[in-house]
Coordinates of C-alpha atoms (C1' of nucleotides) in Angstrom, one line a residue:
Chain A
M171 CA -29.0 95.1 -78.3
R172 CA -27.6 93.6 -82.3
S173 CA -30.3 93.0 -84.6
L174 CA -32.4 89.8 -84.4
F175 CA -31.3 87.3 -86.4
H176 CA -33.8 85.4 -88.5
P177 CA -32.9 83.1 -91.3
A178 CA -34.4 83.1 -94.8
I179 CA -37.4 81.0 -95.7
E180 CA -34.7 78.8 -98.4
D181 CA -32.2 78.2 -94.8
V182 CA -35.2 76.6 -92.9
R183 CA -34.6 72.9 -91.8
P184 CA -36.9 70.4 -90.8
D185 CA -35.1 69.1 -88.5
A186 CA -34.7 72.4 -86.7
I187 CA -38.6 73.0 -86.6
L188 CA -38.9 69.7 -85.5
H189 CA -36.4 70.0 -82.7
A190 CA -37.7 73.7 -81.6
L191 CA -41.4 72.2 -81.7
S192 CA -40.3 68.5 -79.8
D193 CA -40.2 70.8 -76.7
P194 CA -44.4 70.9 -75.1
N195 CA -43.3 74.2 -73.7
R196 CA -42.3 75.8 -76.8
A197 CA -44.7 74.4 -78.7
A198 CA -47.0 75.6 -76.6
I199 CA -45.5 79.5 -76.9
F200 CA -45.6 78.8 -80.8
A201 CA -49.5 77.3 -80.4
Q202 CA -50.5 80.4 -78.5
I203 CA -48.4 83.3 -81.2
M204 CA -49.9 81.1 -84.0
R205 CA -53.5 81.3 -82.3
A206 CA -53.5 85.1 -81.4
G207 CA -51.2 86.1 -84.5
C208 CA -49.0 87.9 -82.9
V209 CA -48.0 88.1 -79.3
D210 CA -46.6 91.0 -77.4
A211 CA -44.5 89.9 -74.8
C212 CA -42.6 87.1 -73.2
S213 CA -43.8 88.3 -69.4
A214 CA -47.7 87.7 -71.3
L215 CA -46.9 83.8 -71.5
A216 CA -44.2 83.4 -68.7
T217 CA -46.8 81.2 -67.1
L218 CA -47.5 77.4 -69.2
G219 CA -50.6 75.6 -67.6
D220 CA -49.6 75.9 -64.0
R221 CA -45.9 75.7 -65.0
V222 CA -43.6 79.0 -64.0
I223 CA -40.8 79.3 -66.9
P224 CA -38.2 81.3 -65.6
K225 CA -37.5 83.7 -67.7
S226 CA -33.4 82.8 -69.2
S227 CA -35.4 79.6 -70.4
L228 CA -38.5 81.6 -72.2
S229 CA -35.8 83.9 -73.9
T230 CA -33.5 81.1 -74.9
H231 CA -37.0 79.4 -76.2
F232 CA -37.8 82.0 -78.2
K233 CA -34.1 82.8 -79.2
V234 CA -34.8 78.3 -80.6
L235 CA -38.1 79.1 -81.8
R236 CA -36.5 82.7 -83.6
E237 CA -33.7 80.4 -85.5
A238 CA -35.3 77.6 -86.2
G239 CA -37.5 80.1 -88.8
L240 CA -40.6 79.8 -86.4
I241 CA -41.3 83.5 -85.7
R242 CA -40.5 86.5 -86.8
S243 CA -39.3 88.8 -83.1
A244 CA -39.1 92.5 -83.4
R245 CA -38.6 95.2 -80.5
H246 CA -41.2 97.5 -80.1
G247 CA -39.9 99.9 -77.1
V248 CA -39.6 98.3 -74.0
E249 CA -41.2 94.9 -75.3
M250 CA -40.9 92.4 -77.8
R251 CA -43.2 91.6 -80.4
N252 CA -43.7 87.8 -82.2
E253 CA -45.7 86.7 -84.7
A254 CA -45.8 83.8 -86.4
R255 CA -43.6 83.1 -90.1
F256 CA -46.7 80.6 -90.5
A257 CA -47.4 81.5 -94.3
E258 CA -43.6 80.9 -95.0
V259 CA -43.4 78.3 -93.5
E260 CA -46.8 76.6 -94.5
A261 CA -45.9 77.1 -98.7
R262 CA -41.9 75.5 -97.7
F263 CA -43.9 72.3 -96.0
P264 CA -47.2 71.8 -96.7
G265 CA -49.3 71.1 -93.8
L266 CA -46.8 70.7 -91.4
L267 CA -47.4 73.7 -88.7
D268 CA -51.1 72.4 -88.2
A269 CA -49.8 68.8 -88.0
I270 CA -47.8 69.4 -85.3
V271 CA -49.9 72.2 -83.7
N272 CA -53.2 69.9 -84.3
A273 CA -51.4 66.7 -83.1
Y274 CA -50.8 68.5 -79.4
A275 CA -53.8 69.6 -79.4
S276 CA -55.9 66.3 -79.5
D277 CA -53.1 65.2 -77.1
A278 CA -55.0 65.3 -73.6
G279 CA -52.0 63.9 -71.8
C280 CA -50.5 67.1 -72.6
D281 CA -51.4 69.7 -70.3
A282 CA -48.9 72.0 -71.4
M283 CA -50.7 73.3 -74.2
R284 CA -53.3 74.6 -71.9
V285 CA -52.8 77.8 -71.5
P286 CA -55.2 80.3 -69.2
A287 CA -56.3 83.0 -71.7
A288 CA -56.8 80.4 -74.5
E289 CA -60.7 81.0 -74.3
Chain B
M100 CA -33.4 39.2 -75.1
R101 CA -36.4 40.9 -72.9
S102 CA -39.1 41.3 -75.4
L103 CA -39.0 44.7 -76.9
F104 CA -41.4 47.3 -75.2
H105 CA -43.9 49.3 -77.8
P106 CA -46.0 51.9 -76.2
A107 CA -50.2 51.5 -76.5
I108 CA -51.1 54.2 -79.1
E109 CA -53.0 56.1 -77.0
D110 CA -50.0 56.6 -74.6
V111 CA -47.7 57.7 -77.8
R112 CA -46.9 62.1 -77.2
P113 CA -46.4 64.0 -80.1
D114 CA -43.4 65.5 -78.6
A115 CA -41.5 62.1 -78.4
I116 CA -42.5 61.9 -82.2
L117 CA -40.9 65.1 -83.0
H118 CA -38.1 64.6 -81.0
A119 CA -37.7 60.8 -82.6
L120 CA -38.4 62.4 -86.0
S121 CA -35.5 65.8 -85.5
D122 CA -32.7 64.0 -86.1
P123 CA -32.1 63.9 -89.5
N124 CA -30.9 60.4 -89.5
R125 CA -33.7 58.6 -87.6
A126 CA -35.8 60.7 -89.9
A127 CA -34.4 59.2 -93.1
I128 CA -34.2 55.7 -91.1
F129 CA -38.3 56.0 -90.8
A130 CA -38.7 57.5 -94.2
Q131 CA -37.4 54.2 -95.4
I132 CA -39.1 52.2 -93.4
M133 CA -42.5 54.1 -94.2
R134 CA -41.5 53.7 -97.8
A135 CA -40.9 49.9 -98.0
G136 CA -43.1 49.0 -95.2
C137 CA -40.9 46.7 -93.8
V138 CA -37.3 46.8 -93.6
D139 CA -35.9 43.4 -92.2
A140 CA -32.6 45.0 -90.9
C141 CA -31.0 47.4 -89.2
S142 CA -27.5 46.7 -91.3
A143 CA -29.6 47.2 -94.7
L144 CA -29.5 50.6 -93.7
A145 CA -26.3 51.1 -91.9
T146 CA -25.4 53.7 -94.8
L147 CA -27.2 56.6 -94.8
G148 CA -26.3 59.0 -97.9
D149 CA -22.0 58.5 -97.4
R150 CA -22.1 58.8 -93.6
V151 CA -21.7 55.0 -92.3
I152 CA -23.6 54.9 -88.7
P153 CA -21.9 53.2 -86.0
K154 CA -24.5 49.8 -85.2
S155 CA -24.4 50.6 -81.9
S156 CA -25.8 54.1 -82.7
L157 CA -27.9 52.4 -85.1
S158 CA -29.7 50.9 -82.5
T159 CA -30.0 53.6 -80.4
H160 CA -32.0 54.9 -83.0
F161 CA -34.2 51.9 -83.9
K162 CA -34.9 52.3 -80.1
V163 CA -35.5 56.1 -79.9
L164 CA -38.2 55.7 -82.7
R165 CA -39.6 52.2 -81.3
E166 CA -40.4 54.2 -78.0
A167 CA -41.9 57.0 -80.0
G168 CA -44.1 54.8 -81.1
L169 CA -43.9 55.4 -84.8
I170 CA -42.2 51.5 -85.2
R171 CA -42.6 47.9 -84.4
S172 CA -39.7 45.6 -84.2
A173 CA -39.6 41.7 -84.0
R174 CA -36.9 39.3 -83.8
H175 CA -36.7 37.0 -87.0
G176 CA -34.2 34.4 -86.3
V177 CA -31.3 36.1 -86.2
E178 CA -32.8 39.5 -87.5
M179 CA -34.8 42.6 -86.7
R180 CA -37.9 43.1 -88.8
N181 CA -39.5 47.1 -88.3
E182 CA -42.5 48.4 -90.1
A183 CA -44.0 51.7 -89.3
R184 CA -47.4 52.0 -87.3
F185 CA -48.5 54.3 -89.5
A186 CA -51.8 53.6 -89.8
E187 CA -52.3 53.8 -85.5
V188 CA -50.6 56.8 -85.6
E189 CA -52.0 58.5 -88.4
A190 CA -55.3 57.8 -86.7
R191 CA -54.5 59.6 -83.7
F192 CA -52.3 62.0 -85.1
P193 CA -53.7 63.2 -89.1
G194 CA -51.3 64.1 -91.3
L195 CA -48.6 64.4 -89.2
L196 CA -46.1 62.1 -90.4
D197 CA -46.7 62.7 -94.2
A198 CA -46.4 66.5 -93.4
I199 CA -42.6 65.5 -91.3
V200 CA -41.9 62.6 -94.3
N201 CA -42.3 65.5 -96.9
A202 CA -40.7 68.0 -95.4
Y203 CA -37.7 66.7 -95.4
A204 CA -38.3 65.2 -98.8
S205 CA -38.4 68.3 -100.2
D206 CA -35.5 69.9 -98.2
A207 CA -32.5 69.7 -101.0
G208 CA -30.3 70.5 -98.5
C209 CA -30.5 67.2 -96.3
D210 CA -28.6 64.8 -98.1
A211 CA -29.5 62.6 -95.1
M212 CA -32.8 61.6 -96.6
R213 CA -30.7 60.4 -99.8
V214 CA -30.9 56.4 -99.3
P215 CA -28.6 54.4 -102.3
A216 CA -31.8 51.8 -101.9
A217 CA -34.4 54.3 -102.6
E218 CA -35.7 52.9 -106.2
Chain C
dC171 C1' -19.3 23.1 -80.0
dC172 C1' -17.1 26.3 -82.4
dG173 C1' -17.5 30.4 -85.6
dT174 C1' -20.2 34.0 -87.8
dT175 C1' -23.3 37.4 -88.2
dA176 C1' -27.0 40.9 -85.9
dG177 C1' -28.1 43.3 -82.7
dT178 C1' -27.8 45.3 -77.6
dT179 C1' -25.4 47.2 -73.1
dC180 C1' -21.6 49.8 -70.9
dT181 C1' -18.7 53.4 -70.7
dG182 C1' -16.6 57.3 -70.5
dA183 C1' -16.3 61.4 -73.2
dA184 C1' -18.5 65.4 -76.2
dT185 C1' -22.5 67.9 -76.0
dT186 C1' -26.7 70.5 -75.2
dA187 C1' -30.1 71.8 -71.6
dC188 C1' -31.5 74.2 -67.4
dC189 C1' -31.8 78.1 -64.3
dG190 C1' -30.4 81.6 -61.1
dA191 C1' -27.9 85.6 -61.4
dA192 C1' -25.9 89.9 -63.4
dC193 C1' -25.8 92.6 -67.3
dT194 C1' -28.6 95.4 -70.9
dA195 C1' -31.8 98.3 -73.3
dT196 C1' -35.7 101.5 -73.2
dG197 C1' -38.6 104.4 -72.3
dG198 C1' -40.8 107.5 -68.1
dG199 C1' -40.8 110.7 -65.0
dA200 C1' -38.6 114.3 -61.5
Chain D
dT181 C1' -30.1 114.7 -66.9
dC182 C1' -30.3 111.4 -63.8
dC183 C1' -32.2 107.3 -61.9
dC184 C1' -35.8 104.4 -61.4
dA185 C1' -38.6 100.5 -63.3
dT186 C1' -39.5 97.2 -66.6
dA187 C1' -38.0 93.3 -70.7
dG188 C1' -35.3 91.1 -72.1
dT189 C1' -30.0 88.9 -72.8
dT190 C1' -25.9 86.6 -71.7
dC191 C1' -22.9 84.0 -68.3
dG192 C1' -21.5 80.2 -65.6
dG193 C1' -22.0 76.1 -63.2
dT194 C1' -24.5 71.9 -62.8
dA195 C1' -27.1 68.4 -64.9
dA196 C1' -29.3 65.6 -68.0
dT197 C1' -28.6 63.7 -72.9
dT198 C1' -26.0 62.1 -77.1
dC199 C1' -22.5 59.5 -79.5
dA200 C1' -19.4 55.9 -80.8
dG201 C1' -15.9 51.8 -79.6
dA202 C1' -15.6 47.6 -77.2
dA203 C1' -17.4 43.6 -75.1
dC204 C1' -21.1 41.5 -74.4
dT205 C1' -25.4 37.8 -75.9
dA206 C1' -28.8 35.6 -79.1
dA207 C1' -29.9 33.2 -83.0
dC208 C1' -28.4 29.7 -86.9
dG209 C1' -25.3 26.8 -89.5
dG210 C1' -22.5 23.9 -89.6

DNA sequence: CCGTTAGTTCTGAATTACCGAACTATGGGA
DNA sequence: TCCCATAGTTCGGTAATTCAGAACTAACGG
């Protein structure tokens, strides 16, 4: 596997972040990573709410989040470890991530954010 | 012309807002409406930066912003008047719009936000 | 009634997203 | 060492979106 691409923080663009998080599934994945600080595997959250996400789609979702500069991924043994680049993004775009995650969380109509492992 | 559709504020979804603003052109249009409080015509901002946007695309952009719940549009005579639904959206998703607009504004690489009529 | 300006809809081409299937990479045994 | 299981990526075909030119509609002013 070739090493994963992560943009430098100064290359991170707001439109890429908004695009990445405009998908409720990706937003739910990112919210969970932010909450947990670190998520150990894609498969660990292969089900969001009650909807099953195929692993090829999941892989793409992680790639989009990674290339938008939202997460950092590294392989540890056989599985992937993902962590949010919260501090960096927060420094560059203050308040953005919190506002977005809170917006999703406060939206009652969005069941994709209900993750079983949430509490 | 049939009357324009505007979603009730409680029907406004975060993913629709993020999707609408994930396009730099639309974000620039929205930022200008927010700054000015009210923009009188589509054609008034038919050029963003130095790029010319065809009016059919412009019409679509306004439609996307409108259906995302970000702006309210009404016909006044021959032209369209657009205003930001800032207070409503702010009450529902606190800090979201400011964070997004500030993110674009602080992104030096984003020339779409440079609007000639800005100041 | 005609022309002009402002904006919308239609339409086809190009782009992007989705997801099943095949593939690659890593670690753990026998 | 070889093989298997697990974790994730890439490929390929189809579906859904987006883009922008052209034609259309709406409103006002002679």
